[in-house]
mmCIF file of C-alpha atoms in Angstrom:
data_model
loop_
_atom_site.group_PDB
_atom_site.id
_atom_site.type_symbol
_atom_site.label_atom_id
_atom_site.label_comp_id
_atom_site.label_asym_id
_atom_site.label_seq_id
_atom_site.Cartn_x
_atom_site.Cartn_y
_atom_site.Cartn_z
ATOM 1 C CA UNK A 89 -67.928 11.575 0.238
ATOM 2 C CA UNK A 90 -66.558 14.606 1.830
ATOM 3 C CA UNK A 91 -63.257 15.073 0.378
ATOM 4 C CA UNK A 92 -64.208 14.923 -3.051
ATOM 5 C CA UNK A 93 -61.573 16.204 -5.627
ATOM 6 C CA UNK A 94 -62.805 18.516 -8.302
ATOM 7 C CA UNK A 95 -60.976 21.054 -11.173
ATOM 8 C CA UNK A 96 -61.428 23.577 -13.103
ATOM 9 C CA UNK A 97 -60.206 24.676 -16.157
ATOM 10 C CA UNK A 98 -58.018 27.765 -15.409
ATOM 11 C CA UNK A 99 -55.942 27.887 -19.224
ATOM 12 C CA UNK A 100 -55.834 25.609 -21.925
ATOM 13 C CA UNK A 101 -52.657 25.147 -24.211
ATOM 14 C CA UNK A 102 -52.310 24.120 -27.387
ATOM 15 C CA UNK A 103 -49.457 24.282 -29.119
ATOM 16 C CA UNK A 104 -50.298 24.343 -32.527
ATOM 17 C CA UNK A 105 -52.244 27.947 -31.952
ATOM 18 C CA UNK A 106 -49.319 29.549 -29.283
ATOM 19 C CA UNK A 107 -48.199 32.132 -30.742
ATOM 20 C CA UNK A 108 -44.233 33.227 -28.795
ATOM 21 C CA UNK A 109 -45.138 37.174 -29.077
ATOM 22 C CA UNK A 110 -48.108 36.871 -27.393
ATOM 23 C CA UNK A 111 -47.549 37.501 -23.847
ATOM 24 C CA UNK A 112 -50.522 35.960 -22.743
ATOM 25 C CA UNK A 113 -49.010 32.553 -24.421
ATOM 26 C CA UNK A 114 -45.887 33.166 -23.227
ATOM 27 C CA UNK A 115 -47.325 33.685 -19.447
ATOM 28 C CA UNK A 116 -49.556 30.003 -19.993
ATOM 29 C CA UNK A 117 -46.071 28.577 -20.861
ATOM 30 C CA UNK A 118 -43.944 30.174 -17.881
ATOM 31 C CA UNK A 119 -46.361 28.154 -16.027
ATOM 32 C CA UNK A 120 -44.664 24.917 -16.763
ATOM 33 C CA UNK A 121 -41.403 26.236 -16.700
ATOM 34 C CA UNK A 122 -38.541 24.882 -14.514
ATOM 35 C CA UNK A 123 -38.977 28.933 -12.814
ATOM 36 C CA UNK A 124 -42.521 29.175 -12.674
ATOM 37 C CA UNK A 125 -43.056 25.679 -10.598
ATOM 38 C CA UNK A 126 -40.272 27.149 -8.303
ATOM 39 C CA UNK A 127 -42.194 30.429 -7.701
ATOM 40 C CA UNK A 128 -45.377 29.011 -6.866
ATOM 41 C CA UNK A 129 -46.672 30.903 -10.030
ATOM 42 C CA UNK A 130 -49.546 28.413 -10.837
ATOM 43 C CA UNK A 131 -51.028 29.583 -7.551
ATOM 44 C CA UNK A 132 -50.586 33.229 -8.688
ATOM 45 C CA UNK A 133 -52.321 32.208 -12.184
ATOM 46 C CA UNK A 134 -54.630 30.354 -10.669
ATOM 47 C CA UNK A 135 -55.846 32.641 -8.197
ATOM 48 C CA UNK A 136 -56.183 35.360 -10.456
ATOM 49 C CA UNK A 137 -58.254 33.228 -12.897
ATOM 50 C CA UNK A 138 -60.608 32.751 -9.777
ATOM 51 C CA UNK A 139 -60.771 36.057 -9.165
ATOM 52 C CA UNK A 140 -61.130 37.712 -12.519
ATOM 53 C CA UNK A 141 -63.726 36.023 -14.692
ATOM 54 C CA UNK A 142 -67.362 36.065 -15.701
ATOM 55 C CA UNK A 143 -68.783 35.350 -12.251
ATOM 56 C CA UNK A 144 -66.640 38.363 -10.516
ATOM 57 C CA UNK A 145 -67.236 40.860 -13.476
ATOM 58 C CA UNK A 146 -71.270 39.986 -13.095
ATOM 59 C CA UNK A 147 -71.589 40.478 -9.112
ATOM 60 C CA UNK A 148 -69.743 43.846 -9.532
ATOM 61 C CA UNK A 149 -71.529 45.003 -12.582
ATOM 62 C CA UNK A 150 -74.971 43.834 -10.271
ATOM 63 C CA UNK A 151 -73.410 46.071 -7.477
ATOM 64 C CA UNK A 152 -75.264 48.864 -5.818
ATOM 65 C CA UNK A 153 -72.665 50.986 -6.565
ATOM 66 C CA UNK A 154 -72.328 50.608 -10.832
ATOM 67 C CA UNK A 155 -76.193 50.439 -10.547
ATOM 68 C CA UNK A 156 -76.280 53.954 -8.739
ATOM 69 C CA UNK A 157 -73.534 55.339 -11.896
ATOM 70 C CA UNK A 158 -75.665 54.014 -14.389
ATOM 71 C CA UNK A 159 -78.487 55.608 -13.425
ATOM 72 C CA UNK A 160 -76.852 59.297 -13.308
ATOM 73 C CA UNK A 161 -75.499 58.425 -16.579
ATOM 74 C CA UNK A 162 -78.424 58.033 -17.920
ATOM 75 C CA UNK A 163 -80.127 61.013 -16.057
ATOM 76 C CA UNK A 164 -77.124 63.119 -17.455
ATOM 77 C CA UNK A 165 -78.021 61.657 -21.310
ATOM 78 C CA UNK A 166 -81.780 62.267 -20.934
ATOM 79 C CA UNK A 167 -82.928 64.067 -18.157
ATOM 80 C CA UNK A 168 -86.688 63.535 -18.922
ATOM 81 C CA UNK A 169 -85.805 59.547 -18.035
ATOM 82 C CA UNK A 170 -87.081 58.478 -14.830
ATOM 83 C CA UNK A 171 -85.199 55.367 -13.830
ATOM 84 C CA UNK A 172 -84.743 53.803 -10.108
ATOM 85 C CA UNK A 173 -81.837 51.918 -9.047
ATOM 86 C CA UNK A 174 -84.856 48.885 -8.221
ATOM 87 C CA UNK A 175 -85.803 48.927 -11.661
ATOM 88 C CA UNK A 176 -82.213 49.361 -13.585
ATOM 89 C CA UNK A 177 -81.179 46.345 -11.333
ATOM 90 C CA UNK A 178 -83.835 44.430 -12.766
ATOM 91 C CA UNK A 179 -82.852 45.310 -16.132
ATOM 92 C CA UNK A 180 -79.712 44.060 -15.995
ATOM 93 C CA UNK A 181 -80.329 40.860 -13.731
ATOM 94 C CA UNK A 182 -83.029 40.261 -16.030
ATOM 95 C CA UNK A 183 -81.661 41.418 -20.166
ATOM 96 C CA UNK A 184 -78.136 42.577 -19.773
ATOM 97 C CA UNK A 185 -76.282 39.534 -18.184
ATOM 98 C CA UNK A 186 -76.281 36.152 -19.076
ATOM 99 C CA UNK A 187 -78.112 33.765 -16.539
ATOM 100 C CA UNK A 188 -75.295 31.362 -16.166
ATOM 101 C CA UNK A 189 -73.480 34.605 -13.577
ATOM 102 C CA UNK A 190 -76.247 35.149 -12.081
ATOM 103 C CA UNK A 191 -77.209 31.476 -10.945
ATOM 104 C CA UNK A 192 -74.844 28.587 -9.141
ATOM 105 C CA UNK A 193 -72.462 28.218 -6.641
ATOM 106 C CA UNK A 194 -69.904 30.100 -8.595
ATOM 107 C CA UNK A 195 -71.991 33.257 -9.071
ATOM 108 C CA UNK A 196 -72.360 32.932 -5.171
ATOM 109 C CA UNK A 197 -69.055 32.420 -4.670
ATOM 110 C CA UNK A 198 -68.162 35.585 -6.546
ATOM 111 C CA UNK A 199 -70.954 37.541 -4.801
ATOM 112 C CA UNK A 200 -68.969 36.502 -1.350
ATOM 113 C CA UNK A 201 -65.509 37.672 -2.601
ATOM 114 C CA UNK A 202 -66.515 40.869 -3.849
ATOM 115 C CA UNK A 203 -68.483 41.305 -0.390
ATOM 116 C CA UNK A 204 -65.611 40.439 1.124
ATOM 117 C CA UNK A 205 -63.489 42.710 -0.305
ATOM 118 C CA UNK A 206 -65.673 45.462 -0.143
ATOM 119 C CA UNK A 207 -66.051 44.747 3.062
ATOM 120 C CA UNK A 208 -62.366 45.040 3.925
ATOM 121 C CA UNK A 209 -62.194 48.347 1.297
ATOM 122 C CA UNK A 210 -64.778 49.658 4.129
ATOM 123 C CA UNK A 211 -63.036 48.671 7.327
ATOM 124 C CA UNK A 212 -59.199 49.740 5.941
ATOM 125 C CA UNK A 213 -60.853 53.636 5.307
ATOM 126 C CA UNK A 214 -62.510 53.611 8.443
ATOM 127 C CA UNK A 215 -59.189 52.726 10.018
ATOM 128 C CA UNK A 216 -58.001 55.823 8.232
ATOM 129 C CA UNK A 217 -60.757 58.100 9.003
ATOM 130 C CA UNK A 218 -60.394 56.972 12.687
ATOM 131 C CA UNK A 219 -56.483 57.565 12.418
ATOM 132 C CA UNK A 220 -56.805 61.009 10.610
ATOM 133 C CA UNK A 221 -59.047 62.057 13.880
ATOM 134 C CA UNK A 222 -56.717 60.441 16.531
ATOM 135 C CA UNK A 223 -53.824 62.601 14.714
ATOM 136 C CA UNK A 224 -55.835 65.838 14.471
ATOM 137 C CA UNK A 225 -55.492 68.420 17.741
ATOM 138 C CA UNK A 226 -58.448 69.986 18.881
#
């Protein structure tokens, strides 16, 4: 079966606990709204649900980069500490984070996005760089 249909739970309403000064309620509602079916906002709610959750907030906190600011931070705290980036990543793979973003396809999947957009971070500055160069006389 190839074109098999799944879901996932993006936002759950219930009435009885919406609250109408709570934005965030208010934004679930607008969803089912005669305006927000027009404006192709369920795609907007639903693609920002994707990419901000558990999985996404685990691969970056597992990043080289928050690794590498750790580790000065705690070098600036206690300078006698001797920690390596190897061993700090272990830490938190290991004690910090919950399993559950760590393993499956959706910790996977939000490994590839961030890549991704790292990736394109990386190529849009060297675009710059290679712009601010082009621009410069010698």
């Amino acid at each position: 079966m190839a074109n098999q249909i799944s879901h996932e739970e993006v936002c759950r309403i219930v009435l009885a606990d919406m609250n109408p000064k709570n934005e965030d309620h208010l934004q679930c509602l607008f969803l089912f709204a005669k305006e927000g079916l027009t404006t192709d906002a369920m795609d907007a709610f639903h693609q920002q649900a994707q990419l901000f959750n558990k999985f996404t907030v685990s691969a970056i906190i597992r990043s080289e980069a928050v690794i590498s600011v750790v580790r000065r931070e705690i070098r600036k705290l206690f300078p006698d500490i001797k920690v390596g980036n190897e061993n700090l990543s272990q830490l938190v793979e290991n004690e910090v984070i919950k399993r559950d973003t760590i393993e499956g396809d959706k910790a996977k999947e939000a490994v590839a996005r961030m890549r991704k957009a790292t990736n394109k971070l990386e190529r849009a500055k060297a675009k710059a760089v290679k712009l601010i160069e082009v621009e410069t006389p010698k």
